[in-house]
Amino acid sequence: MEIPKISVLSPLVTRILGCNPGRFTLQGTNTYLIGKGKSRVLIDSGDGVPEYTNLVAEYVKSLGIEISAIFLTHWHHDHVNGVEPLLQHPELGHCINRDAIYKYKLPGDDKLYPWKVQPFADGQTFKGDGFSITGYHTPGHAKDHLVYWLEEEQVLFSGDNVLGQGTTVFEDLKAYIESLKKMIEIIKSKVGGPSPLVRTYPGHGHYVSDSIQLIQEYIQHRTDRENNIVKVLELHHQDHGVDKPVHASNIVEVIYKDYPESIWLAAERGVHLHLEKLAFEDKVERVSDKWKLKI
């Protein structure tokens, strides 16, 4: 499903597509212009594609507005690489505050970027012209991942923790699951009620109308995958004995037998991360490059 390059999604939220479609970026990286006055902020900056930079410049000029700050969800190139081209654009440089580029700061960030990183802490709030956004540290997809809550419209900007379609990748499954649960608690604490209907604006794909349902589906998907892995280990031990560990690639061959082999290598990475989480929970143990259940 196509996404327009510019979409006014609500009185305070305009989505500007990063013009970088791809296998992992879907229709492209979603960036969001927040506010309705002269001074607005931008969430994420795309991958630095010239078409995107020019698109932002034309839109900002047409509205006669300024970008008072840029808030980044995480360090991945398709979210941060657009910052410098925006700052260097001849029609944008004077419209963007280059001293207000915010992200959850990691050691070494100051050496990574040509612009200065302003730290944005867990629970910190930025008050803009008629709006306020609060950032929450939600690692797992990336160590520095932040989601943002727009108070006035009661909506969540999820970065890459949840997407508009499909599932996302992660670098630390335990942290990722904890972050998904944290996102549910944030929504419930802000809106109240057992299952409030809250919109999520993701880093890729269309917006989602029922955030809690989507996040719960993500958690359930990971729980099901973990149960599948444990079941494969149990069956392997029944057939070969508890002292015979199994390689992650062999687990993939069982779980993903109905999927194209072209995705097995990527699936193996996910299985490894599941096994590492299970090892942390003392449910499995690693034997060289193989795994077995902890008895």
PDB file of C-alpha atoms in Angstrom:
ATOM      1  CA  MET A   1       0.000   0.000   0.000  1.00  0.00           C
ATOM      2  CA  GLU A   2       1.448   3.342  -1.032  1.00  0.00           C
ATOM      3  CA  ILE A   3       2.076   6.210   1.365  1.00  0.00           C
ATOM      4  CA  PRO A   4       1.874   9.790   0.047  1.00  0.00           C
ATOM      5  CA  LYS A   5       5.083  11.772   0.323  1.00  0.00           C
ATOM      6  CA  ILE A   6       3.342  14.311   2.556  1.00  0.00           C
ATOM      7  CA  SER A   7       0.266  13.509   4.664  1.00  0.00           C
ATOM      8  CA  VAL A   8      -1.459  15.777   7.171  1.00  0.00           C
ATOM      9  CA  LEU A   9      -2.568  13.131   9.671  1.00  0.00           C
ATOM     10  CA  SER A  10      -4.034  15.362  12.393  1.00  0.00           C
ATOM     11  CA  PRO A  11      -4.032  19.018  13.460  1.00  0.00           C
ATOM     12  CA  LEU A  12      -0.588  18.537  15.017  1.00  0.00           C
ATOM     13  CA  VAL A  13       1.004  15.745  12.967  1.00  0.00           C
ATOM     14  CA  THR A  14       2.239  15.785   9.375  1.00  0.00           C
ATOM     15  CA  ARG A  15       4.068  12.752   7.999  1.00  0.00           C
ATOM     16  CA  ILE A  16       6.864  13.363   5.484  1.00  0.00           C
ATOM     17  CA  LEU A  17       8.066  10.178   3.813  1.00  0.00           C
ATOM     18  CA  GLY A  18      11.835   9.660   3.669  1.00  0.00           C
ATOM     19  CA  CYS A  19      11.811   8.747  -0.059  1.00  0.00           C
ATOM     20  CA  ASN A  20      13.916   5.649   0.699  1.00  0.00           C
ATOM     21  CA  PRO A  21      11.713   2.604  -0.009  1.00  0.00           C
ATOM     22  CA  GLY A  22      13.278  -0.803   0.478  1.00  0.00           C
ATOM     23  CA  ARG A  23      13.037  -4.293   1.901  1.00  0.00           C
ATOM     24  CA  PHE A  24      13.631  -3.140   5.462  1.00  0.00           C
ATOM     25  CA  THR A  25      12.319   0.429   5.220  1.00  0.00           C
ATOM     26  CA  LEU A  26       9.006  -0.610   3.565  1.00  0.00           C
ATOM     27  CA  GLN A  27       7.563   2.464   1.799  1.00  0.00           C
ATOM     28  CA  GLY A  28      10.366   4.511   3.344  1.00  0.00           C
ATOM     29  CA  THR A  29      11.240   6.019   6.708  1.00  0.00           C
ATOM     30  CA  ASN A  30       8.417   8.027   8.222  1.00  0.00           C
ATOM     31  CA  THR A  31       9.417  11.410   9.604  1.00  0.00           C
ATOM     32  CA  TYR A  32       6.910  13.545  11.434  1.00  0.00           C
ATOM     33  CA  LEU A  33       6.540  17.303  11.624  1.00  0.00           C
ATOM     34  CA  ILE A  34       4.846  18.216  14.908  1.00  0.00           C
ATOM     35  CA  GLY A  35       2.951  21.435  15.673  1.00  0.00           C
ATOM     36  CA  LYS A  36       0.653  23.901  13.954  1.00  0.00           C
ATOM     37  CA  GLY A  37       2.319  27.244  14.679  1.00  0.00           C
ATOM     38  CA  LYS A  38       5.374  28.881  13.154  1.00  0.00           C
ATOM     39  CA  SER A  39       7.768  26.829  15.319  1.00  0.00           C
ATOM     40  CA  ARG A  40       7.579  23.052  14.853  1.00  0.00           C
ATOM     41  CA  VAL A  41       9.730  19.993  15.571  1.00  0.00           C
ATOM     42  CA  LEU A  42      10.713  17.017  13.450  1.00  0.00           C
ATOM     43  CA  ILE A  43      10.788  13.399  14.619  1.00  0.00           C
ATOM     44  CA  ASP A  44      13.494  11.501  12.693  1.00  0.00           C
ATOM     45  CA  SER A  45      15.223  12.702   9.547  1.00  0.00           C
ATOM     46  CA  GLY A  46      15.283   9.854   7.043  1.00  0.00           C
ATOM     47  CA  ASP A  47      18.392   8.548   5.291  1.00  0.00           C
ATOM     48  CA  GLY A  48      19.655  11.754   3.718  1.00  0.00           C
ATOM     49  CA  VAL A  49      18.048  11.194   0.315  1.00  0.00           C
ATOM     50  CA  PRO A  50      18.169  14.501  -1.642  1.00  0.00           C
ATOM     51  CA  GLU A  51      14.545  14.089  -2.743  1.00  0.00           C
ATOM     52  CA  TYR A  52      13.498  14.034   0.924  1.00  0.00           C
ATOM     53  CA  THR A  53      15.639  17.024   1.873  1.00  0.00           C
ATOM     54  CA  ASN A  54      14.172  19.067  -0.975  1.00  0.00           C
ATOM     55  CA  LEU A  55      10.674  17.909  -0.049  1.00  0.00           C
ATOM     56  CA  VAL A  56      11.104  19.169   3.521  1.00  0.00           C
ATOM     57  CA  ALA A  57      12.604  22.446   2.271  1.00  0.00           C
ATOM     58  CA  GLU A  58       9.711  23.091  -0.100  1.00  0.00           C
ATOM     59  CA  TYR A  59       7.113  22.243   2.541  1.00  0.00           C
ATOM     60  CA  VAL A  60       8.715  24.358   5.258  1.00  0.00           C
ATOM     61  CA  LYS A  61       9.043  27.281   2.846  1.00  0.00           C
ATOM     62  CA  SER A  62       5.434  26.970   1.672  1.00  0.00           C
ATOM     63  CA  LEU A  63       4.185  27.189   5.264  1.00  0.00           C
ATOM     64  CA  GLY A  64       6.657  29.843   6.386  1.00  0.00           C
ATOM     65  CA  ILE A  65       7.645  27.795   9.432  1.00  0.00           C
ATOM     66  CA  GLU A  66      10.801  26.916  11.356  1.00  0.00           C
ATOM     67  CA  ILE A  67      12.045  23.608  12.771  1.00  0.00           C
ATOM     68  CA  SER A  68      13.018  24.421  16.334  1.00  0.00           C
ATOM     69  CA  ALA A  69      14.281  20.914  17.158  1.00  0.00           C
ATOM     70  CA  ILE A  70      14.827  17.455  15.702  1.00  0.00           C
ATOM     71  CA  PHE A  71      14.091  14.401  17.851  1.00  0.00           C
ATOM     72  CA  LEU A  72      15.617  11.085  16.814  1.00  0.00           C
ATOM     73  CA  THR A  73      14.181   7.712  17.780  1.00  0.00           C
ATOM     74  CA  HIS A  74      17.488   5.831  17.428  1.00  0.00           C
ATOM     75  CA  TRP A  75      20.863   5.781  15.720  1.00  0.00           C
ATOM     76  CA  HIS A  76      20.102   3.664  12.639  1.00  0.00           C
ATOM     77  CA  HIS A  77      21.170   5.385   9.424  1.00  0.00           C
ATOM     78  CA  ASP A  78      17.685   5.561   7.931  1.00  0.00           C
ATOM     79  CA  HIS A  79      16.631   7.737  10.876  1.00  0.00           C
ATOM     80  CA  VAL A  80      19.672   9.975  11.481  1.00  0.00           C
ATOM     81  CA  ASN A  81      21.482  10.392   8.156  1.00  0.00           C
ATOM     82  CA  GLY A  82      19.081  13.095   7.047  1.00  0.00           C
ATOM     83  CA  VAL A  83      20.066  15.530   9.797  1.00  0.00           C
ATOM     84  CA  GLU A  84      23.189  16.979   8.186  1.00  0.00           C
ATOM     85  CA  PRO A  85      21.663  17.398   4.687  1.00  0.00           C
ATOM     86  CA  LEU A  86      18.759  19.263   6.297  1.00  0.00           C
ATOM     87  CA  LEU A  87      21.165  21.531   8.177  1.00  0.00           C
ATOM     88  CA  GLN A  88      23.219  22.161   5.029  1.00  0.00           C
ATOM     89  CA  HIS A  89      20.314  22.812   2.671  1.00  0.00           C
ATOM     90  CA  PRO A  90      20.498  26.448   1.457  1.00  0.00           C
ATOM     91  CA  GLU A  91      16.809  27.050   2.114  1.00  0.00           C
ATOM     92  CA  LEU A  92      16.698  25.215   5.442  1.00  0.00           C
ATOM     93  CA  GLY A  93      19.875  26.057   7.328  1.00  0.00           C
ATOM     94  CA  HIS A  94      18.449  29.289   8.746  1.00  0.00           C
ATOM     95  CA  CYS A  95      15.122  27.560   9.555  1.00  0.00           C
ATOM     96  CA  ILE A  96      16.529  24.750  11.723  1.00  0.00           C
ATOM     97  CA  ASN A  97      18.063  25.069  15.166  1.00  0.00           C
ATOM     98  CA  ARG A  98      21.264  23.024  14.795  1.00  0.00           C
ATOM     99  CA  ASP A  99      21.801  23.193  18.575  1.00  0.00           C
ATOM    100  CA  ALA A 100      18.605  21.257  19.238  1.00  0.00           C
ATOM    101  CA  ILE A 101      19.202  17.785  17.769  1.00  0.00           C
ATOM    102  CA  TYR A 102      18.014  15.389  20.467  1.00  0.00           C
ATOM    103  CA  LYS A 103      18.440  11.657  21.023  1.00  0.00           C
ATOM    104  CA  TYR A 104      19.061   9.255  23.880  1.00  0.00           C
ATOM    105  CA  LYS A 105      22.788   9.765  24.215  1.00  0.00           C
ATOM    106  CA  LEU A 106      25.236   6.868  24.121  1.00  0.00           C
ATOM    107  CA  PRO A 107      28.974   6.964  24.911  1.00  0.00           C
ATOM    108  CA  GLY A 108      30.847   8.060  21.814  1.00  0.00           C
ATOM    109  CA  ASP A 109      27.902   9.828  20.168  1.00  0.00           C
ATOM    110  CA  ASP A 110      29.799  13.123  20.002  1.00  0.00           C
ATOM    111  CA  LYS A 111      32.397  11.505  17.720  1.00  0.00           C
ATOM    112  CA  LEU A 112      29.875   9.903  15.393  1.00  0.00           C
ATOM    113  CA  TYR A 113      27.995  12.894  14.037  1.00  0.00           C
ATOM    114  CA  PRO A 114      28.964  16.237  12.490  1.00  0.00           C
ATOM    115  CA  TRP A 115      26.236  17.856  14.590  1.00  0.00           C
ATOM    116  CA  LYS A 116      26.150  18.044  18.371  1.00  0.00           C
ATOM    117  CA  VAL A 117      23.966  15.484  20.128  1.00  0.00           C
ATOM    118  CA  GLN A 118      21.732  16.970  22.792  1.00  0.00           C
ATOM    119  CA  PRO A 119      20.803  14.271  25.326  1.00  0.00           C
ATOM    120  CA  PHE A 120      17.130  13.462  25.786  1.00  0.00           C
ATOM    121  CA  ALA A 121      16.557  11.359  28.884  1.00  0.00           C
ATOM    122  CA  ASP A 122      13.931   8.775  29.748  1.00  0.00           C
ATOM    123  CA  GLY A 123      10.787  10.652  30.793  1.00  0.00           C
ATOM    124  CA  GLN A 124      12.047  14.058  29.632  1.00  0.00           C
ATOM    125  CA  THR A 125       9.458  16.436  28.163  1.00  0.00           C
ATOM    126  CA  PHE A 126       9.895  19.105  25.503  1.00  0.00           C
ATOM    127  CA  LYS A 127       7.315  21.885  25.446  1.00  0.00           C
ATOM    128  CA  GLY A 128       6.800  23.424  22.037  1.00  0.00           C
ATOM    129  CA  ASP A 129       4.431  25.962  20.534  1.00  0.00           C
ATOM    130  CA  GLY A 130       1.083  24.459  21.544  1.00  0.00           C
ATOM    131  CA  PHE A 131       2.306  20.922  22.104  1.00  0.00           C
ATOM    132  CA  SER A 132       4.503  18.814  24.368  1.00  0.00           C
ATOM    133  CA  ILE A 133       6.297  15.542  23.665  1.00  0.00           C
ATOM    134  CA  THR A 134       7.829  13.143  26.177  1.00  0.00           C
ATOM    135  CA  GLY A 135      10.511  10.619  25.320  1.00  0.00           C
ATOM    136  CA  TYR A 136      10.802   7.149  26.847  1.00  0.00           C
ATOM    137  CA  HIS A 137      13.877   4.952  26.631  1.00  0.00           C
ATOM    138  CA  THR A 138      12.771   1.667  25.075  1.00  0.00           C
ATOM    139  CA  PRO A 139      15.870  -0.322  24.055  1.00  0.00           C
ATOM    140  CA  GLY A 140      15.910  -3.674  22.297  1.00  0.00           C
ATOM    141  CA  HIS A 141      15.647  -2.705  18.650  1.00  0.00           C
ATOM    142  CA  ALA A 142      18.555  -0.367  19.387  1.00  0.00           C
ATOM    143  CA  LYS A 143      20.307   0.559  22.635  1.00  0.00           C
ATOM    144  CA  ASP A 144      19.342   4.218  22.360  1.00  0.00           C
ATOM    145  CA  HIS A 145      15.769   3.728  21.165  1.00  0.00           C
ATOM    146  CA  LEU A 146      13.206   6.302  22.267  1.00  0.00           C
ATOM    147  CA  VAL A 147       9.476   6.389  21.711  1.00  0.00           C
ATOM    148  CA  TYR A 148       7.697   9.743  21.954  1.00  0.00           C
ATOM    149  CA  TRP A 149       4.309  10.613  23.401  1.00  0.00           C
ATOM    150  CA  LEU A 150       2.401  13.637  22.084  1.00  0.00           C
ATOM    151  CA  GLU A 151       0.305  14.750  25.022  1.00  0.00           C
ATOM    152  CA  GLU A 152      -2.205  16.988  23.256  1.00  0.00           C
ATOM    153  CA  GLU A 153      -3.351  14.282  20.847  1.00  0.00           C
ATOM    154  CA  GLN A 154      -2.634  11.249  23.047  1.00  0.00           C
ATOM    155  CA  VAL A 155      -0.628   9.439  20.374  1.00  0.00           C
ATOM    156  CA  LEU A 156       2.596   7.435  20.360  1.00  0.00           C
ATOM    157  CA  PHE A 157       5.532   7.657  17.957  1.00  0.00           C
ATOM    158  CA  SER A 158       6.980   4.163  18.129  1.00  0.00           C
ATOM    159  CA  GLY A 159      10.129   4.487  16.041  1.00  0.00           C
ATOM    160  CA  ASP A 160      11.053   0.967  14.925  1.00  0.00           C
ATOM    161  CA  ASN A 161       9.789  -0.867  18.021  1.00  0.00           C
ATOM    162  CA  VAL A 162       6.549  -1.576  16.188  1.00  0.00           C
ATOM    163  CA  LEU A 163       5.850  -1.017  12.504  1.00  0.00           C
ATOM    164  CA  GLY A 164       2.821  -0.386  10.365  1.00  0.00           C
ATOM    165  CA  GLN A 165       3.162  -3.859   8.852  1.00  0.00           C
ATOM    166  CA  GLY A 166       5.124  -7.005   9.612  1.00  0.00           C
ATOM    167  CA  THR A 167       7.547  -7.352  12.507  1.00  0.00           C
ATOM    168  CA  THR A 168      10.800  -5.619  13.338  1.00  0.00           C
ATOM    169  CA  VAL A 169      14.346  -6.747  14.071  1.00  0.00           C
ATOM    170  CA  PHE A 170      16.014  -6.418  17.459  1.00  0.00           C
ATOM    171  CA  GLU A 171      19.476  -6.649  18.991  1.00  0.00           C
ATOM    172  CA  ASP A 172      18.459  -7.633  22.535  1.00  0.00           C
ATOM    173  CA  LEU A 173      15.262  -9.666  22.832  1.00  0.00           C
ATOM    174  CA  LYS A 174      14.937  -9.459  26.608  1.00  0.00           C
ATOM    175  CA  ALA A 175      15.242  -5.669  26.533  1.00  0.00           C
ATOM    176  CA  TYR A 176      12.923  -5.494  23.536  1.00  0.00           C
ATOM    177  CA  ILE A 177      10.105  -7.439  25.222  1.00  0.00           C
ATOM    178  CA  GLU A 178      10.481  -5.305  28.343  1.00  0.00           C
ATOM    179  CA  SER A 179      10.248  -2.186  26.174  1.00  0.00           C
ATOM    180  CA  LEU A 180       7.087  -3.414  24.457  1.00  0.00           C
ATOM    181  CA  LYS A 181       5.511  -3.984  27.861  1.00  0.00           C
ATOM    182  CA  LYS A 182       6.686  -0.533  28.946  1.00  0.00           C
ATOM    183  CA  MET A 183       4.978   0.996  25.913  1.00  0.00           C
ATOM    184  CA  ILE A 184       1.684  -0.597  26.930  1.00  0.00           C
ATOM    185  CA  GLU A 185       2.061   0.772  30.453  1.00  0.00           C
ATOM    186  CA  ILE A 186       2.840   4.249  29.097  1.00  0.00           C
ATOM    187  CA  ILE A 187      -0.348   4.223  27.039  1.00  0.00           C
ATOM    188  CA  LYS A 188      -2.479   2.969  29.925  1.00  0.00           C
ATOM    189  CA  SER A 189      -1.015   5.498  32.347  1.00  0.00           C
ATOM    190  CA  LYS A 190      -1.627   8.363  29.931  1.00  0.00           C
ATOM    191  CA  VAL A 191      -5.094   7.462  28.711  1.00  0.00           C
ATOM    192  CA  GLY A 192      -6.537   5.190  31.387  1.00  0.00           C
ATOM    193  CA  GLY A 193      -8.977   2.343  31.045  1.00  0.00           C
ATOM    194  CA  PRO A 194      -8.286  -1.351  30.429  1.00  0.00           C
ATOM    195  CA  SER A 195      -7.647  -1.118  26.667  1.00  0.00           C
ATOM    196  CA  PRO A 196      -7.632   2.493  25.477  1.00  0.00           C
ATOM    197  CA  LEU A 197      -7.743   2.982  21.714  1.00  0.00           C
ATOM    198  CA  VAL A 198      -4.586   4.953  20.943  1.00  0.00           C
ATOM    199  CA  ARG A 199      -2.992   5.689  17.596  1.00  0.00           C
ATOM    200  CA  THR A 200       0.667   4.812  16.942  1.00  0.00           C
ATOM    201  CA  TYR A 201       2.773   6.527  14.303  1.00  0.00           C
ATOM    202  CA  PRO A 202       5.555   4.046  13.411  1.00  0.00           C
ATOM    203  CA  GLY A 203       8.964   4.577  11.851  1.00  0.00           C
ATOM    204  CA  HIS A 204       7.852   2.602   8.785  1.00  0.00           C
ATOM    205  CA  GLY A 205       4.449   1.797   7.339  1.00  0.00           C
ATOM    206  CA  HIS A 206       0.977   3.208   7.896  1.00  0.00           C
ATOM    207  CA  TYR A 207      -0.198   4.399  11.285  1.00  0.00           C
ATOM    208  CA  VAL A 208      -1.943   1.934  13.591  1.00  0.00           C
ATOM    209  CA  SER A 209      -5.266   2.734  15.264  1.00  0.00           C
ATOM    210  CA  ASP A 210      -5.114   0.244  18.161  1.00  0.00           C
ATOM    211  CA  SER A 211      -1.647   0.491  19.676  1.00  0.00           C
ATOM    212  CA  ILE A 212      -2.139  -1.883  22.584  1.00  0.00           C
ATOM    213  CA  GLN A 213      -3.533  -4.654  20.400  1.00  0.00           C
ATOM    214  CA  LEU A 214      -0.599  -4.324  17.996  1.00  0.00           C
ATOM    215  CA  ILE A 215       2.009  -4.328  20.762  1.00  0.00           C
ATOM    216  CA  GLN A 216       0.384  -7.357  22.383  1.00  0.00           C
ATOM    217  CA  GLU A 217       0.518  -9.136  19.012  1.00  0.00           C
ATOM    218  CA  TYR A 218       4.245  -8.384  18.812  1.00  0.00           C
ATOM    219  CA  ILE A 219       4.782  -9.812  22.291  1.00  0.00           C
ATOM    220  CA  GLN A 220       2.697 -12.898  21.481  1.00  0.00           C
ATOM    221  CA  HIS A 221       4.616 -13.453  18.247  1.00  0.00           C
ATOM    222  CA  ARG A 222       7.898 -13.525  20.156  1.00  0.00           C
ATOM    223  CA  THR A 223       6.414 -15.770  22.865  1.00  0.00           C
ATOM    224  CA  ASP A 224       5.183 -18.226  20.230  1.00  0.00           C
ATOM    225  CA  ARG A 225       8.574 -18.252  18.530  1.00  0.00           C
ATOM    226  CA  GLU A 226      10.303 -18.896  21.861  1.00  0.00           C
ATOM    227  CA  ASN A 227       7.936 -21.780  22.626  1.00  0.00           C
ATOM    228  CA  ASN A 228       8.671 -23.240  19.179  1.00  0.00           C
ATOM    229  CA  ILE A 229      12.400 -23.131  19.857  1.00  0.00           C
ATOM    230  CA  VAL A 230      12.021 -24.857  23.222  1.00  0.00           C
ATOM    231  CA  LYS A 231       9.814 -27.517  21.603  1.00  0.00           C
ATOM    232  CA  VAL A 232      12.460 -28.223  18.944  1.00  0.00           C
ATOM    233  CA  LEU A 233      15.105 -28.585  21.657  1.00  0.00           C
ATOM    234  CA  GLU A 234      12.855 -30.953  23.611  1.00  0.00           C
ATOM    235  CA  LEU A 235      12.236 -33.134  20.546  1.00  0.00           C
ATOM    236  CA  HIS A 236      15.934 -33.122  19.684  1.00  0.00           C
ATOM    237  CA  HIS A 237      16.831 -34.291  23.185  1.00  0.00           C
ATOM    238  CA  GLN A 238      14.179 -37.025  23.017  1.00  0.00           C
ATOM    239  CA  ASP A 239      15.701 -38.332  19.781  1.00  0.00           C
ATOM    240  CA  HIS A 240      19.401 -37.803  20.494  1.00  0.00           C
ATOM    241  CA  GLY A 241      19.739 -37.496  24.272  1.00  0.00           C
ATOM    242  CA  VAL A 242      20.040 -34.508  26.578  1.00  0.00           C
ATOM    243  CA  ASP A 243      23.805 -34.309  26.117  1.00  0.00           C
ATOM    244  CA  LYS A 244      23.549 -33.685  22.375  1.00  0.00           C
ATOM    245  CA  PRO A 245      23.319 -29.934  21.700  1.00  0.00           C
ATOM    246  CA  VAL A 246      21.910 -28.568  18.453  1.00  0.00           C
ATOM    247  CA  HIS A 247      23.017 -25.730  16.198  1.00  0.00           C
ATOM    248  CA  ALA A 248      20.700 -22.750  15.690  1.00  0.00           C
ATOM    249  CA  SER A 249      20.638 -23.443  11.948  1.00  0.00           C
ATOM    250  CA  ASN A 250      19.095 -26.865  12.633  1.00  0.00           C
ATOM    251  CA  ILE A 251      16.384 -25.213  14.720  1.00  0.00           C
ATOM    252  CA  VAL A 252      15.689 -22.860  11.818  1.00  0.00           C
ATOM    253  CA  GLU A 253      15.344 -25.819   9.430  1.00  0.00           C
ATOM    254  CA  VAL A 254      12.513 -27.172  11.584  1.00  0.00           C
ATOM    255  CA  ILE A 255      10.666 -23.965  12.477  1.00  0.00           C
ATOM    256  CA  TYR A 256      10.993 -22.347   9.046  1.00  0.00           C
ATOM    257  CA  LYS A 257      10.589 -25.488   6.927  1.00  0.00           C
ATOM    258  CA  ASP A 258       7.597 -23.970   5.128  1.00  0.00           C
ATOM    259  CA  TYR A 259       9.412 -20.696   4.381  1.00  0.00           C
ATOM    260  CA  PRO A 260      11.838 -19.974   1.520  1.00  0.00           C
ATOM    261  CA  GLU A 261      15.407 -20.951   2.332  1.00  0.00           C
ATOM    262  CA  SER A 262      16.445 -17.451   1.283  1.00  0.00           C
ATOM    263  CA  ILE A 263      15.225 -16.126   4.648  1.00  0.00           C
ATOM    264  CA  TRP A 264      16.802 -18.847   6.799  1.00  0.00           C
ATOM    265  CA  LEU A 265      20.046 -16.987   7.431  1.00  0.00           C
ATOM    266  CA  ALA A 266      18.189 -13.926   8.710  1.00  0.00           C
ATOM    267  CA  ALA A 267      15.913 -16.204  10.739  1.00  0.00           C
ATOM    268  CA  GLU A 268      18.967 -17.809  12.327  1.00  0.00           C
ATOM    269  CA  ARG A 269      19.987 -14.450  13.763  1.00  0.00           C
ATOM    270  CA  GLY A 270      16.573 -14.132  15.410  1.00  0.00           C
ATOM    271  CA  VAL A 271      16.777 -17.677  16.769  1.00  0.00           C
ATOM    272  CA  HIS A 272      20.199 -16.870  18.250  1.00  0.00           C
ATOM    273  CA  LEU A 273      18.746 -13.848  20.045  1.00  0.00           C
ATOM    274  CA  HIS A 274      15.900 -15.961  21.406  1.00  0.00           C
ATOM    275  CA  LEU A 275      18.418 -18.531  22.649  1.00  0.00           C
ATOM    276  CA  GLU A 276      20.481 -15.817  24.327  1.00  0.00           C
ATOM    277  CA  LYS A 277      17.365 -14.623  26.159  1.00  0.00           C
ATOM    278  CA  LEU A 278      16.581 -18.202  27.226  1.00  0.00           C
ATOM    279  CA  ALA A 279      20.180 -18.608  28.411  1.00  0.00           C
ATOM    280  CA  PHE A 280      19.882 -15.424  30.472  1.00  0.00           C
ATOM    281  CA  GLU A 281      16.759 -16.925  32.042  1.00  0.00           C
ATOM    282  CA  ASP A 282      18.745 -20.128  32.763  1.00  0.00           C
ATOM    283  CA  LYS A 283      16.500 -22.246  30.530  1.00  0.00           C
ATOM    284  CA  VAL A 284      19.125 -23.244  27.958  1.00  0.00           C
ATOM    285  CA  GLU A 285      22.897 -23.384  27.864  1.00  0.00           C
ATOM    286  CA  ARG A 286      25.439 -22.865  25.141  1.00  0.00           C
ATOM    287  CA  VAL A 287      27.909 -25.601  24.274  1.00  0.00           C
ATOM    288  CA  SER A 288      30.501 -24.138  21.903  1.00  0.00           C
ATOM    289  CA  ASP A 289      28.364 -22.979  18.937  1.00  0.00           C
ATOM    290  CA  LYS A 290      25.387 -25.189  19.822  1.00  0.00           C
ATOM    291  CA  TRP A 291      22.574 -25.144  22.363  1.00  0.00           C
ATOM    292  CA  LYS A 292      20.734 -27.502  24.683  1.00  0.00           C
ATOM    293  CA  LEU A 293      18.044 -27.289  27.337  1.00  0.00           C
ATOM    294  CA  LYS A 294      19.185 -26.655  30.875  1.00  0.00           C
ATOM    295  CA  ILE A 295      18.284 -29.749  32.869  1.00  0.00           C
TER     296      ILE A 295
END
